[in-house]
Coordinates of C-alpha atoms in Angstrom, one line a residue:
Chain D
X1 CA 197.4 17.5 -77.9
X2 CA 197.5 18.1 -74.3
X3 CA 195.5 16.0 -72.2
X4 CA 192.4 17.9 -70.8
X5 CA 192.9 18.8 -67.4
X6 CA 191.3 16.6 -64.8
X7 CA 188.2 18.0 -63.0
X8 CA 189.1 19.0 -59.7
X9 CA 188.1 16.4 -57.2
X10 CA 184.7 17.0 -55.3
X11 CA 185.3 18.7 -52.0
X12 CA 183.9 16.3 -49.5
X13 CA 181.1 17.6 -47.3
X14 CA 182.5 17.8 -43.8
X15 CA 180.6 15.5 -41.5
X16 CA 179.6 17.7 -38.3
X17 CA 179.6 14.3 -36.3
X18 CA 183.4 14.2 -36.7
X19 CA 184.1 17.7 -36.2
X20 CA 183.3 17.7 -32.8
X21 CA 184.8 15.7 -29.7
X22 CA 182.4 13.0 -28.6
X23 CA 182.4 14.3 -25.3
X24 CA 180.8 17.8 -26.3
X25 CA 177.8 17.1 -28.3
X26 CA 175.3 19.4 -29.5
X27 CA 172.1 20.2 -27.9
X28 CA 171.5 20.4 -23.9
X29 CA 174.3 17.6 -22.8
X30 CA 173.9 15.9 -19.5
X31 CA 177.1 14.5 -17.9
X32 CA 176.5 11.5 -15.9
X33 CA 178.7 10.2 -13.3
X34 CA 177.9 6.9 -11.1
X35 CA 180.1 6.7 -7.9
X36 CA 180.4 5.0 -4.6
X37 CA 178.5 6.9 -1.8
X38 CA 180.2 7.8 1.5
X39 CA 179.1 8.7 5.0
X40 CA 179.1 12.3 3.9
X41 CA 176.4 11.5 1.3
X42 CA 173.9 10.4 4.2
X43 CA 171.8 13.7 3.9
X44 CA 171.2 13.3 0.3
X45 CA 170.4 9.3 0.6
X46 CA 167.9 10.1 3.5
X47 CA 166.1 12.7 1.3
X48 CA 166.0 10.1 -1.7
X49 CA 165.0 7.2 0.5
X50 CA 161.9 9.7 1.7
X51 CA 161.3 10.5 -1.7
X52 CA 161.0 6.8 -2.8
X53 CA 158.8 6.4 0.4
X54 CA 156.4 8.9 -1.2
X55 CA 156.6 7.3 -4.9
X56 CA 155.8 4.1 -3.6
X57 CA 152.7 5.8 -1.3
X58 CA 154.3 4.4 1.8
X59 CA 155.7 7.3 3.7
X60 CA 154.1 5.7 7.0
X61 CA 156.2 2.6 6.5
X62 CA 159.4 5.0 6.2
X63 CA 161.2 5.2 9.8
X64 CA 164.6 6.1 8.2
X65 CA 166.6 9.3 9.7
X66 CA 170.0 10.7 8.9
X67 CA 171.4 9.1 12.2
X68 CA 170.0 5.6 11.6
X69 CA 171.3 5.5 8.1
X70 CA 174.8 6.6 9.4
X71 CA 174.4 4.1 12.1
X72 CA 173.9 1.2 9.8
X73 CA 175.4 1.8 6.4
X74 CA 179.3 2.4 5.5
X75 CA 180.7 0.3 8.3
X76 CA 182.2 -2.3 6.3
X77 CA 184.1 -2.4 3.0
X78 CA 181.9 -1.5 -0.3
X79 CA 180.7 -4.3 -2.0
X80 CA 181.1 -7.1 0.7
X81 CA 178.0 -5.3 2.8
X82 CA 175.3 -2.7 2.1
X83 CA 176.9 -0.4 -0.9
X84 CA 175.2 2.5 -2.2
X85 CA 176.0 3.9 -5.9
X86 CA 175.1 7.7 -6.5
X87 CA 173.9 8.9 -9.6
X88 CA 175.2 12.3 -10.2
X89 CA 174.6 14.5 -13.3
X90 CA 176.2 18.0 -14.5
X91 CA 175.5 20.2 -17.6
X92 CA 179.7 20.1 -17.7
X93 CA 182.1 17.1 -18.1
X94 CA 183.3 15.9 -14.9
X95 CA 186.8 16.7 -14.0
X96 CA 189.2 13.6 -13.7
X97 CA 189.4 14.2 -9.9
X98 CA 190.7 10.9 -7.7
X99 CA 188.2 12.2 -5.5
X100 CA 185.1 9.8 -6.3
X101 CA 185.7 6.0 -5.7
X102 CA 184.7 3.2 -7.9
X103 CA 183.2 6.0 -10.7
X104 CA 181.2 4.8 -13.9
X105 CA 180.9 7.3 -16.6
X106 CA 178.0 6.4 -18.6
X107 CA 177.7 7.7 -21.9
X108 CA 176.7 11.5 -21.8
X109 CA 173.2 12.0 -23.1
X110 CA 171.7 14.7 -25.1
X111 CA 168.6 16.3 -24.3
X112 CA 166.0 18.5 -26.5
X113 CA 165.6 20.7 -23.4
X114 CA 167.8 21.6 -20.2
X115 CA 166.1 19.7 -17.3
X116 CA 164.5 22.0 -14.7
X117 CA 165.3 20.7 -11.3
X118 CA 163.3 22.5 -8.8
X119 CA 165.4 20.8 -6.0
X120 CA 168.6 21.6 -7.5
X121 CA 169.9 23.3 -4.4
X122 CA 168.8 20.7 -1.9
X123 CA 170.5 18.0 -3.9
X124 CA 173.8 19.9 -4.8
X125 CA 176.5 17.4 -4.5
X126 CA 179.7 18.0 -2.4
X127 CA 181.7 17.9 -5.3
X128 CA 183.9 20.9 -6.0
X129 CA 182.0 21.4 -9.2
X130 CA 178.6 23.6 -8.4
X131 CA 176.7 22.3 -11.1
X132 CA 176.7 18.5 -10.1
X133 CA 173.3 17.3 -8.8
X134 CA 172.4 14.2 -7.2
X135 CA 169.7 12.4 -9.4
X136 CA 169.4 8.8 -8.0
X137 CA 170.7 6.1 -6.2
X138 CA 170.7 2.3 -6.0
X139 CA 171.3 0.4 -2.6
X140 CA 172.6 -3.1 -3.0
X141 CA 174.2 -5.8 -0.9
X142 CA 175.9 -9.6 -1.3
X143 CA 173.3 -12.3 -1.4
X144 CA 174.2 -15.9 -1.9
X145 CA 173.2 -18.8 -4.2
X146 CA 173.6 -22.3 -2.6
X147 CA 173.1 -24.1 -5.9
X148 CA 175.8 -22.1 -7.7
X149 CA 177.8 -21.6 -4.5
X150 CA 178.6 -18.1 -5.4
X151 CA 178.0 -14.7 -4.4
X152 CA 175.5 -12.4 -6.2
X153 CA 174.1 -9.0 -5.7
X154 CA 170.8 -8.2 -4.1
X155 CA 169.3 -4.5 -5.3
X156 CA 167.3 -3.1 -2.4
X157 CA 166.1 0.2 -3.8
X158 CA 166.9 1.9 -7.3
X159 CA 165.4 5.1 -7.4
X160 CA 165.8 8.4 -9.7
X161 CA 164.3 11.5 -8.8
X162 CA 161.2 12.5 -11.0
X163 CA 162.7 15.2 -13.2
X164 CA 165.2 13.0 -14.3
X165 CA 163.2 9.8 -15.3
X166 CA 162.8 8.4 -18.6
X167 CA 166.1 9.1 -19.7
X168 CA 167.9 5.8 -19.2
X169 CA 169.3 6.7 -15.9
X170 CA 167.6 3.4 -14.1
X171 CA 169.4 1.2 -16.5
X172 CA 172.7 3.0 -16.0
X173 CA 172.3 2.4 -12.1
X174 CA 171.3 -1.3 -12.9
X175 CA 174.2 -1.6 -15.2
X176 CA 176.8 -0.4 -12.8
X177 CA 175.9 -3.0 -10.5
X178 CA 175.9 -5.5 -13.1
X179 CA 179.3 -4.4 -13.9
X180 CA 180.7 -4.5 -10.4
X181 CA 178.9 -8.1 -10.2
X182 CA 181.0 -9.3 -13.4
X183 CA 184.2 -7.8 -12.0
X184 CA 184.2 -9.9 -8.8
X185 CA 183.0 -12.9 -10.5
X186 CA 179.4 -13.1 -9.1
X187 CA 176.7 -15.0 -10.5
X188 CA 173.4 -13.2 -10.1
X189 CA 171.8 -9.8 -9.8
X190 CA 168.4 -9.7 -8.3
X191 CA 165.5 -7.4 -7.1
X192 CA 162.0 -7.5 -6.7
X193 CA 158.9 -5.8 -8.3
X194 CA 155.4 -5.3 -7.5
X195 CA 153.3 -7.5 -10.0
X196 CA 151.2 -4.3 -10.9
X197 CA 153.8 -2.2 -11.5
X198 CA 153.9 -2.5 -15.2
X199 CA 156.3 -0.3 -15.8
X200 CA 158.8 -1.7 -13.2
X201 CA 158.1 -5.2 -14.9
X202 CA 158.7 -3.9 -18.5
X203 CA 162.2 -2.5 -17.3
X204 CA 162.9 -5.8 -15.7
X205 CA 162.1 -7.5 -19.0
X206 CA 164.0 -5.3 -21.1
X207 CA 167.0 -5.7 -19.1
X208 CA 166.8 -9.4 -19.9
X209 CA 166.0 -10.3 -16.3
X210 CA 163.8 -13.3 -15.6
X211 CA 160.6 -12.6 -13.7
X212 CA 160.5 -15.4 -11.1
X213 CA 156.5 -15.8 -11.1
X214 CA 156.2 -18.7 -9.0
X215 CA 158.3 -17.5 -5.9
X216 CA 156.7 -15.5 -2.9
X217 CA 158.6 -13.3 -0.2
X218 CA 157.6 -14.4 3.6
X219 CA 158.6 -11.6 5.8
X220 CA 158.8 -11.9 9.7
X221 CA 158.9 -8.6 11.2
X222 CA 158.4 -6.9 14.5
X223 CA 156.5 -9.0 17.0
X224 CA 156.7 -11.7 14.5
X225 CA 160.3 -12.3 14.9
X226 CA 159.9 -12.3 18.8
X227 CA 157.1 -14.5 18.6
X228 CA 158.9 -17.5 16.5
X229 CA 162.1 -17.4 18.5
X230 CA 160.3 -17.6 21.9
X231 CA 159.8 -21.3 22.1
X232 CA 156.6 -21.7 23.9
X233 CA 153.2 -20.0 23.8
X234 CA 153.7 -19.1 27.8
X235 CA 156.7 -17.3 27.2
X236 CA 155.3 -15.3 24.1
X237 CA 152.3 -14.4 26.3
X238 CA 154.6 -13.3 29.0
X239 CA 156.9 -11.3 26.4
X240 CA 153.7 -9.3 25.1
X241 CA 152.4 -8.5 28.7
X242 CA 156.1 -7.6 29.5
X243 CA 156.5 -5.2 26.4
X244 CA 153.0 -3.8 27.5
X245 CA 154.1 -3.3 31.2
X246 CA 151.4 -5.4 32.3
X247 CA 153.5 -8.3 33.7
X248 CA 155.3 -7.0 36.6
X249 CA 154.1 -10.1 38.6
X250 CA 152.5 -12.4 36.0
X251 CA 150.9 -15.8 37.2
X252 CA 150.4 -17.9 34.4
X253 CA 148.0 -20.9 35.3
X254 CA 148.4 -23.8 32.4
X255 CA 145.8 -26.1 32.4
X256 CA 146.8 -29.9 32.9
X257 CA 148.9 -29.2 35.7
X258 CA 149.7 -32.4 37.7
X259 CA 151.9 -31.3 40.5
X260 CA 150.2 -27.9 41.2
X261 CA 154.0 -26.8 42.0
X262 CA 154.5 -23.3 41.9
X263 CA 157.9 -22.7 40.6
X264 CA 159.6 -19.2 40.1
X265 CA 160.8 -19.6 36.4
X266 CA 162.5 -17.2 34.2
X267 CA 161.5 -17.6 30.7
X268 CA 164.4 -18.7 28.0
X269 CA 165.8 -15.7 26.5
X270 CA 165.0 -13.7 29.4
X271 CA 168.3 -12.1 29.7
X272 CA 168.4 -10.1 26.3
X273 CA 165.0 -8.5 27.1
X274 CA 166.0 -7.8 30.6
X275 CA 169.3 -6.1 29.6
X276 CA 167.4 -3.0 27.9
X277 CA 165.2 -2.6 31.0
X278 CA 166.1 -2.9 34.6
X279 CA 162.8 -3.7 36.1
X280 CA 162.4 -6.6 38.3
X281 CA 160.3 -9.4 37.1
X282 CA 158.7 -12.4 38.7
X283 CA 157.2 -15.1 36.7
X284 CA 155.2 -17.5 38.7
X285 CA 153.8 -20.3 36.7
X286 CA 152.4 -24.0 37.2
X287 CA 154.5 -26.1 35.0
X288 CA 153.2 -28.5 32.5
X289 CA 154.7 -31.8 33.3
X290 CA 156.6 -33.1 30.6
X291 CA 154.5 -35.4 28.1
X292 CA 155.8 -38.9 27.5
Chain O
X1 CA 131.0 -46.8 70.1
X2 CA 134.1 -46.3 68.6
X3 CA 134.2 -44.2 65.8
X4 CA 134.9 -45.7 62.5
X5 CA 138.3 -45.4 61.6
X6 CA 138.2 -43.0 58.5
X7 CA 139.3 -44.6 55.4
X8 CA 143.0 -44.2 54.5
X9 CA 143.9 -41.2 52.3
X10 CA 143.9 -42.5 48.6
X11 CA 147.5 -42.6 47.8
X12 CA 148.3 -40.2 44.9
X13 CA 149.5 -41.8 41.5
X14 CA 153.1 -40.6 41.4
X15 CA 153.3 -38.7 37.9
X16 CA 156.5 -39.8 36.3
X17 CA 156.9 -36.6 34.7
X18 CA 158.2 -35.3 38.0
X19 CA 160.4 -38.4 39.1
X20 CA 162.7 -37.6 36.3
X21 CA 164.8 -34.6 35.4
X22 CA 163.6 -32.7 32.3
X23 CA 166.7 -33.6 30.4
X24 CA 166.3 -37.4 30.5
X25 CA 162.7 -38.0 29.3
X26 CA 161.1 -41.4 29.1
X27 CA 161.0 -42.8 25.4
X28 CA 163.1 -42.2 22.7
X29 CA 164.6 -38.9 23.4
X30 CA 166.4 -36.8 20.6
X31 CA 168.8 -34.2 22.0
X32 CA 169.1 -31.3 19.6
X33 CA 172.0 -28.8 19.0
X34 CA 171.9 -25.9 16.6
X35 CA 175.5 -24.6 16.3
X36 CA 177.6 -22.4 13.7
X37 CA 179.2 -24.3 11.2
X38 CA 182.8 -23.8 10.3
X39 CA 185.1 -24.4 7.4
X40 CA 185.4 -27.9 8.7
X41 CA 181.6 -28.9 8.0
X42 CA 181.9 -27.9 4.5
X43 CA 181.8 -31.6 3.3
X44 CA 178.6 -31.8 5.3
X45 CA 177.2 -28.8 4.0
X46 CA 178.1 -29.9 0.3
X47 CA 176.4 -33.0 0.9
X48 CA 173.3 -31.1 2.4
X49 CA 173.1 -28.6 -0.6
X50 CA 173.0 -31.7 -3.2
X51 CA 170.2 -33.4 -1.1
X52 CA 168.0 -29.8 -1.3
X53 CA 168.8 -29.8 -5.0
X54 CA 167.4 -33.1 -5.4
X55 CA 164.5 -32.6 -3.2
X56 CA 163.6 -29.4 -5.3
X57 CA 164.2 -31.6 -8.5
X58 CA 166.8 -29.3 -9.7
X59 CA 170.1 -31.3 -9.4
X60 CA 171.2 -30.1 -13.1
X61 CA 171.0 -26.4 -11.5
X62 CA 173.5 -27.2 -8.6
X63 CA 177.0 -26.8 -9.5
X64 CA 178.4 -26.7 -6.0
X65 CA 181.5 -28.3 -5.1
X66 CA 183.2 -28.7 -1.8
X67 CA 186.0 -26.2 -3.0
X68 CA 183.6 -23.7 -4.5
X69 CA 181.8 -23.9 -1.1
X70 CA 184.9 -23.5 0.8
X71 CA 186.3 -20.4 -1.4
X72 CA 182.9 -18.6 -0.8
X73 CA 181.8 -19.3 2.7
X74 CA 183.5 -18.8 5.8
X75 CA 185.5 -15.8 4.7
X76 CA 183.9 -13.1 6.8
X77 CA 182.9 -12.9 10.7
X78 CA 179.6 -14.8 11.2
X79 CA 176.3 -13.0 10.9
X80 CA 178.0 -9.9 9.1
X81 CA 178.1 -12.0 5.8
X82 CA 176.8 -15.6 4.8
X83 CA 176.4 -17.7 7.9
X84 CA 175.4 -21.3 8.2
X85 CA 173.9 -22.9 11.1
X86 CA 174.0 -26.6 11.5
X87 CA 171.4 -28.9 13.1
X88 CA 172.6 -31.7 15.0
X89 CA 171.0 -34.4 16.8
X90 CA 171.9 -37.3 19.1
X91 CA 170.3 -39.7 21.7
X92 CA 172.5 -38.7 24.4
X93 CA 172.8 -35.0 26.0
X94 CA 175.3 -32.7 24.5
X95 CA 178.4 -32.4 26.7
X96 CA 178.7 -28.9 27.7
X97 CA 181.8 -28.2 25.7
X98 CA 182.9 -24.8 24.6
X99 CA 184.1 -26.1 21.3
X100 CA 180.6 -25.1 19.3
X101 CA 180.3 -21.4 18.9
X102 CA 177.0 -19.7 19.3
X103 CA 174.9 -23.0 20.3
X104 CA 171.1 -23.0 20.5
X105 CA 169.6 -26.2 22.3
X106 CA 166.0 -26.4 21.3
X107 CA 163.9 -28.3 23.9
X108 CA 164.6 -32.1 23.9
X109 CA 162.0 -34.2 21.5
X110 CA 160.8 -37.3 22.6
X111 CA 159.7 -40.1 19.8
X112 CA 157.7 -43.0 19.8
X113 CA 160.2 -44.9 17.9
X114 CA 163.9 -44.1 17.3
X115 CA 164.7 -42.4 14.2
X116 CA 166.4 -44.9 11.4
X117 CA 169.1 -42.8 9.8
X118 CA 170.3 -44.7 6.8
X119 CA 173.1 -42.1 6.2
X120 CA 174.1 -42.1 9.7
X121 CA 177.7 -42.7 9.1
X122 CA 177.9 -40.2 6.2
X123 CA 176.6 -37.3 8.1
X124 CA 178.3 -38.2 11.5
X125 CA 179.4 -35.1 13.1
X126 CA 183.1 -34.1 13.9
X127 CA 182.2 -33.9 17.4
X128 CA 183.7 -36.1 19.7
X129 CA 180.6 -37.8 20.8
X130 CA 180.3 -40.4 18.2
X131 CA 176.0 -40.6 18.1
X132 CA 176.1 -36.7 17.1
X133 CA 174.4 -36.5 13.4
X134 CA 174.1 -33.6 11.2
X135 CA 170.3 -33.7 10.4
X136 CA 169.7 -30.0 8.5
X137 CA 171.2 -26.4 7.9
X138 CA 170.2 -23.1 7.6
X139 CA 172.3 -20.4 5.2
X140 CA 171.6 -17.0 5.9
X141 CA 173.1 -13.4 5.4
X142 CA 172.3 -9.8 6.4
X143 CA 170.0 -8.1 4.0
X144 CA 169.1 -4.4 4.5
X145 CA 165.7 -2.2 4.6
X146 CA 165.9 1.4 3.8
X147 CA 162.6 2.4 5.0
X148 CA 163.6 1.0 8.4
X149 CA 167.2 2.0 7.8
X150 CA 167.9 -1.4 9.6
X151 CA 169.4 -4.8 8.7
X152 CA 167.8 -8.1 8.7
X153 CA 168.3 -11.6 7.9
X154 CA 167.5 -13.2 4.6
X155 CA 167.2 -17.1 4.7
X156 CA 168.4 -18.5 1.3
X157 CA 168.3 -22.2 2.3
X158 CA 166.7 -24.2 5.2
X159 CA 166.8 -27.6 5.0
X160 CA 166.1 -30.8 7.4
X161 CA 167.4 -34.5 5.7
X162 CA 164.2 -36.8 5.0
X163 CA 164.2 -39.0 8.0
X164 CA 164.2 -36.1 10.5
X165 CA 161.4 -34.2 8.8
X166 CA 157.9 -33.4 10.7
X167 CA 159.7 -33.1 14.0
X168 CA 159.6 -29.5 14.4
X169 CA 163.4 -29.0 13.1
X170 CA 162.5 -26.6 10.5
X171 CA 161.0 -24.4 13.2
X172 CA 163.9 -24.8 15.3
X173 CA 166.0 -23.5 12.8
X174 CA 164.1 -20.7 11.6
X175 CA 164.0 -19.5 15.3
X176 CA 167.5 -19.9 15.9
X177 CA 168.0 -17.2 12.8
X178 CA 165.1 -15.2 14.4
X179 CA 166.8 -15.3 18.0
X180 CA 170.2 -14.2 16.2
X181 CA 168.3 -11.2 14.7
X182 CA 166.8 -10.4 18.0
X183 CA 169.8 -10.4 19.5
X184 CA 171.5 -8.2 17.1
X185 CA 168.3 -5.6 16.9
X186 CA 167.8 -6.6 13.5
X187 CA 164.5 -5.5 12.0
X188 CA 163.3 -8.5 9.3
X189 CA 163.8 -12.2 8.8
X190 CA 162.7 -12.8 5.1
X191 CA 162.8 -15.9 2.8
X192 CA 160.8 -17.0 -0.4
X193 CA 158.7 -19.9 -0.8
X194 CA 157.2 -21.5 -4.0
X195 CA 153.6 -20.4 -4.5
X196 CA 152.4 -24.2 -5.2
X197 CA 154.2 -25.3 -2.1
X198 CA 151.4 -25.6 0.2
X199 CA 153.6 -27.3 3.2
X200 CA 156.2 -24.3 2.9
X201 CA 153.2 -21.4 3.0
X202 CA 151.3 -23.3 5.7
X203 CA 154.9 -23.5 7.7
X204 CA 155.4 -19.7 6.8
X205 CA 151.7 -18.8 8.0
X206 CA 152.4 -20.9 11.4
X207 CA 155.3 -19.1 12.1
X208 CA 153.4 -15.9 11.8
X209 CA 155.3 -14.5 8.9
X210 CA 153.6 -12.4 6.1
X211 CA 153.4 -14.0 2.6
X212 CA 153.9 -11.0 0.2
X213 CA 151.6 -12.0 -2.6
X214 CA 152.2 -8.7 -4.8
X215 CA 156.0 -8.9 -5.2
X216 CA 157.9 -10.7 -8.1
X217 CA 161.7 -11.8 -8.0
X218 CA 163.8 -10.6 -11.0
X219 CA 166.7 -12.3 -11.6
X220 CA 169.8 -11.7 -14.2
X221 CA 172.0 -14.4 -14.3
X222 CA 174.8 -16.0 -16.6
X223 CA 175.0 -13.9 -19.8
X224 CA 172.2 -11.6 -18.7
X225 CA 174.7 -9.7 -16.6
X226 CA 177.0 -9.3 -19.1
X227 CA 174.5 -8.1 -21.6
X228 CA 173.2 -5.2 -19.3
X229 CA 176.2 -4.0 -18.3
X230 CA 177.7 -3.8 -21.8
X231 CA 176.7 -0.5 -23.0
X232 CA 175.8 -1.1 -26.8
X233 CA 174.7 -3.8 -28.9
X234 CA 177.8 -4.2 -30.9
X235 CA 179.7 -4.8 -27.8
X236 CA 177.2 -7.6 -26.4
X237 CA 177.9 -9.3 -29.8
X238 CA 181.6 -8.9 -29.7
X239 CA 181.7 -10.0 -26.5
X240 CA 179.5 -13.2 -27.3
X241 CA 181.5 -14.0 -30.2
X242 CA 184.8 -13.4 -28.1
X243 CA 183.6 -15.8 -25.6
X244 CA 182.9 -18.4 -28.2
X245 CA 186.3 -18.0 -29.7
X246 CA 184.8 -16.8 -32.8
X247 CA 186.1 -13.7 -32.9
X248 CA 189.7 -13.2 -33.2
X249 CA 189.1 -11.1 -36.3
X250 CA 185.8 -9.5 -36.4
X251 CA 184.6 -6.7 -38.6
X252 CA 181.1 -5.2 -37.6
X253 CA 179.5 -3.1 -40.2
X254 CA 177.2 -0.9 -38.7
X255 CA 174.6 0.5 -41.2
X256 CA 174.1 4.3 -41.3
X257 CA 177.8 5.0 -41.4
X258 CA 178.7 8.8 -42.3
X259 CA 182.5 8.7 -42.9
X260 CA 183.2 5.1 -43.8
X261 CA 186.4 5.3 -41.8
X262 CA 187.8 2.0 -40.4
X263 CA 188.7 2.6 -36.9
X264 CA 190.3 -0.2 -34.5
X265 CA 188.4 0.2 -31.3
X266 CA 188.4 -1.8 -28.4
X267 CA 184.9 -2.2 -26.5
X268 CA 184.4 -0.5 -23.4
X269 CA 185.1 -2.9 -20.4
X270 CA 187.5 -4.9 -22.8
X271 CA 190.1 -4.7 -20.1
X272 CA 188.3 -7.1 -17.7
X273 CA 188.0 -9.8 -20.2
X274 CA 191.2 -9.5 -22.0
X275 CA 192.9 -10.1 -18.3
X276 CA 191.9 -13.8 -18.3
X277 CA 193.2 -14.4 -21.9
X278 CA 195.9 -13.4 -24.0
X279 CA 194.5 -13.7 -27.3
X280 CA 195.1 -10.6 -29.3
X281 CA 191.7 -9.4 -30.9
X282 CA 191.2 -6.6 -33.2
X283 CA 187.9 -4.9 -34.0
X284 CA 187.4 -3.2 -37.2
X285 CA 184.3 -1.2 -37.1
X286 CA 182.7 1.6 -38.8
X287 CA 181.5 4.1 -36.1
X288 CA 178.2 5.6 -36.4
X289 CA 178.5 9.6 -36.2
X290 CA 177.3 10.7 -32.6
X291 CA 173.7 11.7 -33.1
X292 CA 172.8 15.3 -32.6

């Protein structure tokens, strides 16, 4: 008896996941690139900084201009001084061009709906590909831990434009800085958050970062710096009056003078102030005797 | 009648303050110099860092060695990267030698009693003058404000040895950094204090600094940095096992596999780990299909 023919093997249901390469997912794919910014990106960085100031409701504190950014950034090798990573997105894969330096390619994300970007034209990247748009940035620079005797990175700003938020881009930007820190053997990545910004603190905790509750930042700024480094009260007062153009001739009478001699004295650090202005200044003061 | 001779004019009591030049006050003068540290000062800086760790009761967090300090400091021009100012004191005036770079000479102070320094020999400066002793240091580096689009200085550590405290040396060190910031046209000087350190907060306020109560520092360190920049959980777990030498052959079974194929996969960022070790590693895993 001839053996019954075996039943045909079941046709395996093809899995759609493996019929397409990973780089072209179904839906509304968004390809992501994080790359080192250069001087030619300053107009984008300037606009992003102003959007950040608006987001933090501090536009009156923001005095950044394109020329001031150009003058202070990109003057040193990246990672050893102030460094900017730009986040770029595109509906099409990025060509493997050698143009962008230090590029990171986070995983492509898939959206239910394409992003409607009202500022697409303004934030169009300089890349040859017309669809590439700048969506965010991170500015960071090296800091140092004496206890570890190792450098780290401090993130000054991390910002994603409104229409690209809640898609994991913040984490991608932070990860790119962390990856660079690991590559350079650095010990820490730090940043600051506002204590009432619940989302920022949640993000911080999700990243596995420790929130240092006990530390407070002290900041000397503007006149504060000048006042500190001027060693005496008379010089501080002199400087304030000088800046306000009230002190072309300023007689400062210090109580407790023993001799009453009038000695023309230029305050310490006078030179650095007078270099910027050429007004001749006389300071007549009664010098307090040295206390023994 | 002859007029009575007028009484002799009273002999003015000579003021000792004006019989001596300002540089040699009476008492126990202490001459002060703040100068830029160099690589030859590393042994002193190392000892100061460990004293700071003891003062903060964190000696177990301090892993700084002379060689790690040497490797990470003084590799870039001062003020543009990590910079150290040393505070030196001497009972005699500092000779006007061109040897120390960027010296500041704060006012000489006068003490009721000379300072008894039990570690005078250990902290003797390399200066030709045998009486010069290193009394403290400040380590700072440039930071950046995007809103001002200006650099500033961040003070990582400011430390004065115990026997030299409460003499104004902390203010002198801070002032020297502020003076440098003014000289370079920088916008801010910042540092952090512990919220329970009443003395540090008082010092901060006396300096005219603003204490930013609302900001909290977030810190990613050690494994945290690696975990953030590794994009997926499977790679994180793989990396942890790899570091612990548990993963020479590691089969990671991810639930939800559709195909059941075993694909040898090197995790992303594998290259940078494998450069340091040459052990051959196989990772066999069932890949989760791309979610559409």
